[in-house]
Coordinates of C-alpha atoms and ligand atoms in Angstrom, one line a residue:
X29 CA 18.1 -21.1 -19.8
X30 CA 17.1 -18.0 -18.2
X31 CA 13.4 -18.3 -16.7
X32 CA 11.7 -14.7 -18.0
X33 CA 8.9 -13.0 -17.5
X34 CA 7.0 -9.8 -19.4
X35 CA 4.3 -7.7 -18.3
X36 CA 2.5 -4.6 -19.1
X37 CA 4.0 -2.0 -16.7
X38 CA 2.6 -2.5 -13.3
X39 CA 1.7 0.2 -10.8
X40 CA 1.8 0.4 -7.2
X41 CA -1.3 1.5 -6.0
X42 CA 0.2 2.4 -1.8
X43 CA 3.1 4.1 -1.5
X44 CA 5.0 6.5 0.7
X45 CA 7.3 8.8 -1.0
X46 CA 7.7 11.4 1.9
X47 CA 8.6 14.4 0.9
X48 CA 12.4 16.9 0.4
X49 CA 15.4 15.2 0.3
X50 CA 14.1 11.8 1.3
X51 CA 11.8 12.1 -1.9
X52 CA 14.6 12.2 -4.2
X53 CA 15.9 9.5 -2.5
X54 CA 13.6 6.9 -3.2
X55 CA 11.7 8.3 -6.0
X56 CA 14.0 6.9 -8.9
X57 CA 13.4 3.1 -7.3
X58 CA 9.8 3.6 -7.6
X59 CA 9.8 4.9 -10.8
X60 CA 12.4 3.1 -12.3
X61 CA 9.7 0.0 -12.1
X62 CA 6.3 1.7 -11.7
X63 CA 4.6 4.0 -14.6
X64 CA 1.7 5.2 -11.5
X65 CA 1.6 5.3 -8.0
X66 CA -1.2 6.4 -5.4
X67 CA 0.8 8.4 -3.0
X68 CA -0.2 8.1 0.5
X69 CA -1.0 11.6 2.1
X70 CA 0.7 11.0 5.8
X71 CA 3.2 13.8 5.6
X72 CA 4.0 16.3 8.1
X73 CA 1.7 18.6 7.8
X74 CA -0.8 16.2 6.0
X75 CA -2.0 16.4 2.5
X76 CA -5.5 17.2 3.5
X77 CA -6.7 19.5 0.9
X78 CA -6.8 19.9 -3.2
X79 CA -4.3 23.0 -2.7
X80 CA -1.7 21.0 -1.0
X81 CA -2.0 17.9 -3.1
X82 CA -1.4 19.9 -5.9
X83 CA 1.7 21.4 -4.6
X84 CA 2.9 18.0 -3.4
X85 CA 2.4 16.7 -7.0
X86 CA 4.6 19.3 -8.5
X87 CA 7.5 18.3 -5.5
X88 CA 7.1 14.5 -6.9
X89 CA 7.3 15.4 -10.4
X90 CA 10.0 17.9 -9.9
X91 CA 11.9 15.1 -7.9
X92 CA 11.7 12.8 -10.9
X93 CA 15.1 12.4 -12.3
X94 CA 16.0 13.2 -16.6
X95 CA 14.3 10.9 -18.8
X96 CA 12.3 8.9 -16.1
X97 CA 8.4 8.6 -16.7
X98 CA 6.7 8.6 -14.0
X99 CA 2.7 9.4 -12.8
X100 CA 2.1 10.4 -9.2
X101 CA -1.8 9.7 -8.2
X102 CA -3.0 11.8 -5.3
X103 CA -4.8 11.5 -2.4
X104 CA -6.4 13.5 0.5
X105 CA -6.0 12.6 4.4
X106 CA -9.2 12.7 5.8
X107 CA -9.1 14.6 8.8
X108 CA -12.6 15.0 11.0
X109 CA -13.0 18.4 9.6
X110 CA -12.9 17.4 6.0
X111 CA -16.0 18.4 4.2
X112 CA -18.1 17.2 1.5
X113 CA -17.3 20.0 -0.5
X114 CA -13.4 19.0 -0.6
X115 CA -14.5 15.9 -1.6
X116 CA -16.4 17.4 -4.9
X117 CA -12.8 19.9 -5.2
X118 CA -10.9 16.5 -5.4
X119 CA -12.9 14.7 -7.4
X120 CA -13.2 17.3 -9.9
X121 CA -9.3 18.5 -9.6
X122 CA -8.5 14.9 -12.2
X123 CA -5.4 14.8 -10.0
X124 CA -7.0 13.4 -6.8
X125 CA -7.6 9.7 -6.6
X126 CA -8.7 9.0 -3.3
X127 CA -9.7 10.1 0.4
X128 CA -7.2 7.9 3.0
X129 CA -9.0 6.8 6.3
X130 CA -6.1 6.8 9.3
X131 CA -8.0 5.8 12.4
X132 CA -6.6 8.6 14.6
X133 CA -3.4 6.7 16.3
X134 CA -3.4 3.6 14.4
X135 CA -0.2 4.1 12.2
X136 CA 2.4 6.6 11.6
X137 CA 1.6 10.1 11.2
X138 CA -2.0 9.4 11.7
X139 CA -2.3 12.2 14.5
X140 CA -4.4 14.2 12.1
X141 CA -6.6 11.6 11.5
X142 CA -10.2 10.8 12.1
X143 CA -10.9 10.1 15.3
X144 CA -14.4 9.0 15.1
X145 CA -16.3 8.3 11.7
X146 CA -19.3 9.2 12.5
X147 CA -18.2 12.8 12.7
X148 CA -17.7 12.2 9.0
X149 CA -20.7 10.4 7.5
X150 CA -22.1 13.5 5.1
X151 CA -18.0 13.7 4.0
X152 CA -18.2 9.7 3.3
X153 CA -21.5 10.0 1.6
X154 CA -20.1 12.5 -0.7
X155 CA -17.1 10.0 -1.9
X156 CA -19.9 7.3 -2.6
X157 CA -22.0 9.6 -4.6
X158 CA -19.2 11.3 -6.8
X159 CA -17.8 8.1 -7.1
X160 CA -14.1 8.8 -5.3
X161 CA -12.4 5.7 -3.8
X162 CA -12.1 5.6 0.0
X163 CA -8.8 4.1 0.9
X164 CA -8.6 2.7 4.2
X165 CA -5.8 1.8 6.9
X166 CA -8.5 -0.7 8.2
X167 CA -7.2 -1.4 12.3
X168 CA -9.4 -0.1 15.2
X169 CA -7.1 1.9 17.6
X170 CA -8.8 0.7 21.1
X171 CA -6.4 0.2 23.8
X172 CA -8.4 -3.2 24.9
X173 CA -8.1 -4.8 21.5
X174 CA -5.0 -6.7 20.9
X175 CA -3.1 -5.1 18.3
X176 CA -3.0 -8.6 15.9
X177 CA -6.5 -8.4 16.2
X178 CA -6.9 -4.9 15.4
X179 CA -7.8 -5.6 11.4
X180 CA -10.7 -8.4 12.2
X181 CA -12.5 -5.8 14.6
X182 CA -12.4 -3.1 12.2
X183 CA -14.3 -5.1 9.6
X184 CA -17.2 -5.7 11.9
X185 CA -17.0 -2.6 13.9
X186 CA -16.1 -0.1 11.1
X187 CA -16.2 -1.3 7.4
X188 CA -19.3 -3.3 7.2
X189 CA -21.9 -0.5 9.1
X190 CA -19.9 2.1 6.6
X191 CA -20.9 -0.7 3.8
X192 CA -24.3 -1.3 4.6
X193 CA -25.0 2.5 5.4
X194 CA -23.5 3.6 1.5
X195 CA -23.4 0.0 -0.1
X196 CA -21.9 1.6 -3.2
X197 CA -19.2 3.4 -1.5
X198 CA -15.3 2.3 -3.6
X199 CA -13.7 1.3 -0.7
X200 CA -9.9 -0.1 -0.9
X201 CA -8.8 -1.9 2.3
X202 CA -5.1 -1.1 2.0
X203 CA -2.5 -3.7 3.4
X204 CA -4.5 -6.2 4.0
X205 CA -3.1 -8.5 6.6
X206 CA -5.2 -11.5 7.5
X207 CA -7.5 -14.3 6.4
X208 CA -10.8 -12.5 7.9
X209 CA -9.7 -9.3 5.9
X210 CA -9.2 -11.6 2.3
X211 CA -12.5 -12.9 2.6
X212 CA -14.4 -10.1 3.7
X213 CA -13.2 -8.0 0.5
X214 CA -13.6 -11.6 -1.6
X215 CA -17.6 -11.8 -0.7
X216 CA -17.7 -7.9 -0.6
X217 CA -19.1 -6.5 -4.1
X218 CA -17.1 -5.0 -7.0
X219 CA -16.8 -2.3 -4.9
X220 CA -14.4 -3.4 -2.4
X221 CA -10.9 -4.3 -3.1
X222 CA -7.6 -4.5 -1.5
X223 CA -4.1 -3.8 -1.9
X224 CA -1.8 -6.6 -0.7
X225 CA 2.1 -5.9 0.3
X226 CA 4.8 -8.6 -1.0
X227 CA 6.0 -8.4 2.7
X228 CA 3.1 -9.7 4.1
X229 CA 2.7 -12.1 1.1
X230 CA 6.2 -13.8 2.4
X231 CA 6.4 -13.6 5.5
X232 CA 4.6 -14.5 8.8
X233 CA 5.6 -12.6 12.3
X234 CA 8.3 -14.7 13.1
X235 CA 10.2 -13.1 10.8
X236 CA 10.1 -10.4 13.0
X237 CA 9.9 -12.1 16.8
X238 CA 12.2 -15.6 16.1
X239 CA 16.2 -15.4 17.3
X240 CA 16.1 -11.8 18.0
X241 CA 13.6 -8.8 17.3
X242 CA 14.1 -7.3 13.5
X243 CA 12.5 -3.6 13.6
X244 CA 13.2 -3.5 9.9
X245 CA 10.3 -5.9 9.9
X246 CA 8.1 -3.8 11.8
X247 CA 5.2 -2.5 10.0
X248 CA 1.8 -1.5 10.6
X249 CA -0.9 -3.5 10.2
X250 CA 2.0 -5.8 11.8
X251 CA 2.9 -9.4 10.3
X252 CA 0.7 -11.9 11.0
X253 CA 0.5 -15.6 11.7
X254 CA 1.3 -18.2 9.2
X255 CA -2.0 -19.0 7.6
X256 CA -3.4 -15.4 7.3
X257 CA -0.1 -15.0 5.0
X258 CA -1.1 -18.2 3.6
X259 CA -4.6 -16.8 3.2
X260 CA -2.8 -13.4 1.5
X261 CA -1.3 -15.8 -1.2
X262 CA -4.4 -17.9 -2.0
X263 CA -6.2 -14.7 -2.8
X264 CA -4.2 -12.9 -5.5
X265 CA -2.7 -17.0 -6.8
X266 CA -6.1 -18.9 -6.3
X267 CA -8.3 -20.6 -8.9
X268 CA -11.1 -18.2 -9.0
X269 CA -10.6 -15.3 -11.5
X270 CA -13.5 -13.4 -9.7
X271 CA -11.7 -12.8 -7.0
X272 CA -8.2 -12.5 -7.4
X273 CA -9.8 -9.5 -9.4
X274 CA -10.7 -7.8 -6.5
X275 CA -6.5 -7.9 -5.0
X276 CA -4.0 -6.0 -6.8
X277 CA -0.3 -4.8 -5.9
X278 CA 0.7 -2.1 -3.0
X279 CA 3.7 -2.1 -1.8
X280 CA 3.3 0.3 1.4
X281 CA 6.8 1.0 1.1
X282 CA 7.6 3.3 3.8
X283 CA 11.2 4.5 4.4
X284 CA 12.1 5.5 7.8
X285 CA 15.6 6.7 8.6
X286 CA 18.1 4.2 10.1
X287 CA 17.9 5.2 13.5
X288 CA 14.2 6.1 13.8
X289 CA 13.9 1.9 13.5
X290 CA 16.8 1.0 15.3
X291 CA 15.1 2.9 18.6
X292 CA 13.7 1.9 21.9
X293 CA 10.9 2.6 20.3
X294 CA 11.4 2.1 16.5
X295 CA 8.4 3.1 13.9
X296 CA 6.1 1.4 11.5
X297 CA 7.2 0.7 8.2
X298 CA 9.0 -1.7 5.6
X299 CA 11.5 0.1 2.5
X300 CA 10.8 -2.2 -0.3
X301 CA 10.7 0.0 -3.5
X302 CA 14.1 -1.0 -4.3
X303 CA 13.1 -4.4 -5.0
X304 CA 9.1 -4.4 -5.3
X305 CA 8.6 -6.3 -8.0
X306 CA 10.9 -8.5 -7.5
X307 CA 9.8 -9.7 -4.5
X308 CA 6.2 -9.9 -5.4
X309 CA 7.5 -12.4 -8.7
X310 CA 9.2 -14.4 -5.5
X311 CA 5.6 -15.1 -4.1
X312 CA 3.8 -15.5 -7.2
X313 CA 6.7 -17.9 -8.5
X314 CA 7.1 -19.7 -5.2
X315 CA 2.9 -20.5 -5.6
X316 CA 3.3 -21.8 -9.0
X317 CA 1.7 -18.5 -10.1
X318 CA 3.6 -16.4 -12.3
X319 CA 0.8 -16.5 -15.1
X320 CA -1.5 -14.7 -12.9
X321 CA 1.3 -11.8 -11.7
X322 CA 0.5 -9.7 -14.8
X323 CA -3.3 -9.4 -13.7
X324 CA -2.6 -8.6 -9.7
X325 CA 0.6 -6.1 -10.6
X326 CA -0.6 -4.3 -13.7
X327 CA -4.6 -4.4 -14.1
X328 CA -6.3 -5.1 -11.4
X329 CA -5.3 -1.7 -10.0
X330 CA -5.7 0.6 -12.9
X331 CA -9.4 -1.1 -14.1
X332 CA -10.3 -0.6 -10.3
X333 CA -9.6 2.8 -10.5
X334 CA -11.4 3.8 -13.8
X335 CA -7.5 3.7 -15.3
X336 CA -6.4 2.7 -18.7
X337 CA -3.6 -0.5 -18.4
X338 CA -0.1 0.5 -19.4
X339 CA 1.0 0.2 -22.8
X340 CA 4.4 -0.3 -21.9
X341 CA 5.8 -3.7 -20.7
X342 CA 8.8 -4.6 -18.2
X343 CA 10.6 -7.8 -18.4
X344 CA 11.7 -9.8 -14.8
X345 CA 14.4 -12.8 -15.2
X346 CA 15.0 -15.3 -12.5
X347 CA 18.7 -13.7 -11.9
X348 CA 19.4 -13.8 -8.1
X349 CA 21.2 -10.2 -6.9
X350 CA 22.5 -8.8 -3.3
X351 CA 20.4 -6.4 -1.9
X352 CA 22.6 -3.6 -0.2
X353 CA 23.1 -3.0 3.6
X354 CA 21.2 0.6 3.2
X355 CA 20.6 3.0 0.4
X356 CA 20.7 6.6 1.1
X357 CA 17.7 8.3 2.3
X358 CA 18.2 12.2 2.6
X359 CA 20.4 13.1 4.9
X360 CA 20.6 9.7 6.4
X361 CA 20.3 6.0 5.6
X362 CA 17.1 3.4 5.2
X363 CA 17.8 0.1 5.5
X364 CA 16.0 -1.8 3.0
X365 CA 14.1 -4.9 2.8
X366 CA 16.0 -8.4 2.7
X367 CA 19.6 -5.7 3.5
X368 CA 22.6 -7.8 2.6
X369 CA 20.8 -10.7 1.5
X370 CA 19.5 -11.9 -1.5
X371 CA 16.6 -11.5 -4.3
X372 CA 15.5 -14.0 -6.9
X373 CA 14.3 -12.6 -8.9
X374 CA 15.7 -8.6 -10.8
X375 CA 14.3 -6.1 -13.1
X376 CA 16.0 -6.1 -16.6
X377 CA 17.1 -3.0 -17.9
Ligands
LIG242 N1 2.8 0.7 7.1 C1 3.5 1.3 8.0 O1 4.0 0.6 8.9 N2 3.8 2.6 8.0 C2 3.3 3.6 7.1 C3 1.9 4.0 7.4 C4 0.9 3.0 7.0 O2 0.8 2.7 5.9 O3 0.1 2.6 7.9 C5 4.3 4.8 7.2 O4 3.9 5.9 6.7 O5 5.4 4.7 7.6
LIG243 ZN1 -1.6 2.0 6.8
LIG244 ZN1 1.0 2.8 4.0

């Protein structure tokens, strides 16, 4: 018999929808499995204000094809000039979800960013008091620290003086990537979680480096050793409830064109949204875990957030399917996650 599994409707809470004709693109994939996302702000311009959130949200939704349901949860970029009283315009808009930290150079389209946080301390402040998640790309950007060490660093030199300076401060350390980043949020209190990607959940960096180099599989934070992905899994599988709590499911699907990857000097980013889910059920099946993927991919997020849990359910069976060579992507092509090969596991209809 067919192996099934139903859950209430998950959400991805990291995702990157881009913007015009790429939107529409990928939107439907998304959608088709997710009833909410929190859409990342890195767009060119970024999404740095109420104002342009707003208008972005009307894009997303106008994007969304017939008879698809669909949320879009907002977020600002914080740049160095944003002020506290944006942060009390976004908290109050109902729209706005979150302020994202890019470390000025650490990821793509993070020119904008912050380039030093202490030029933003009264701005932080304001998020801890009002009560706004801070959403954080967590790697330092110093040209002496190695780059798979760039996620450790940032814990010690960034996130815990921000901690102990506004110890209630809703932080979400987005894409996690190692073992020193899982057990940092683990022993942080219930206000600091992560988001965890299924690519970093199956697979270590020689995915990307063994018998030939695979920029499909470059992403920032990049992939890691073996045991920070075995690290990954044991937090959102492992025994204690208390803290696979604090994990829950973001993707960080982030479509790049074709030949922006395939470059002498590709960019930073995985498309998975065609097969999220999915692949996520791989991990947690593969762990002997499936029991616990209702709680990482459908309410951890949303009671995080201050979100009621979706009253709607989908239904995965263990039905393995081809994944295509590209899907379109505009006015070009992204080549997807696990292109040409298979996936265990499939949505049902
Ligand atoms: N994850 C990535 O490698 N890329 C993201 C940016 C980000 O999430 O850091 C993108 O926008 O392409
Ligand atoms: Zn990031
Ligand atoms: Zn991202």
């Amino acid at each position: 018999m067919t192996q099934t599994i139903t859950i209430a409707r998950p959400d991805d809470w990291h995702l990157h929808l881009r913007d015009g004709a790429g939107l529409a693109s990928v939107l439907p994939h998304t959608a088709r499995e997710f009833g909410r996302a929190i859409v990342m702000p890195n767009l060119k311009p970024p999404v740095t204000n109420v104002k342009l959130a707003g208008e972005y949200r009307d894009r997303i939704l106008a994007a969304l094809p017939q008879g698809m349901s669909f949320q879009p949860l907002m977020t600002l970029y914080l740049t160095d000039n944003t002020t506290p009283d944006d942060i009390v315009a976004a908290k109050n808009s109902g729209f706005v979800h979150g302020v994202k930290l890019y470390p000025a150079g650490a990821t793509t389209n993070s020119d904008a960013g912050c380039t030093d946080i202490n030029k933003v301390l009264p701005t932080i402040e304001k998020m801890a008091e009002v009560g706004l998640p801070f959403l954080v790309h967590g790697e330092v950007v110093d040209s002496e620290i190695d780059i798979f060490d760039r996620e450790a660093v940032f814990i010690d030199r960034i996130m815990k003086p921000l901690l102990e300076r506004f110890p209630t401060l809703r932080v979400v350390f987005e894409h996690i990537t190692t073992k020193d980043a899982a057990e940092f949020v683990a022993s942080a209190g219930p206000n600091v979680a992560a988001t965890v990607t299924a690519h970093h959940l199956l697979m270590n960096r020689n995915a990307m480096l063994v018998g030939g180099i695979r920029p499909h599989l470059y992403c920032l934070p990049v992939l890691k050793r073996e045991v920070h992905r075995q690290a990954l899994v044991r937090a959102v599988t492992g025994h204690d409830a208390a803290v696979r709590s604090k994990f829950f499911l973001g993707t960080d699907s982030a479509p790049h064109a074709k030949g922006t990857k395939e470059n002498s000097c590709g960019c930073a980013g995985m498309y998975t949204a065609h097969a999220a889910l999915p692949l996520y059920a791989e991990v947690f099946d593969a762990a002997g875990a499936l029991d616990k993927l209702e709680a990482f991919a459908s309410i951890n997020g949303p009671t995080f957030y201050g979100l009621p849990v979706s009253g709607e359910k989908v239904t995965l069976v263990k039905e393995s399917w081809t994944v295509p060579a590209e899907y379109q992507f505009g006015e070009n092509v992204v080549v997807p996650l696990r292109a040409g090969e298979t996936v265990a596991w499939k949505l049902q209809d």
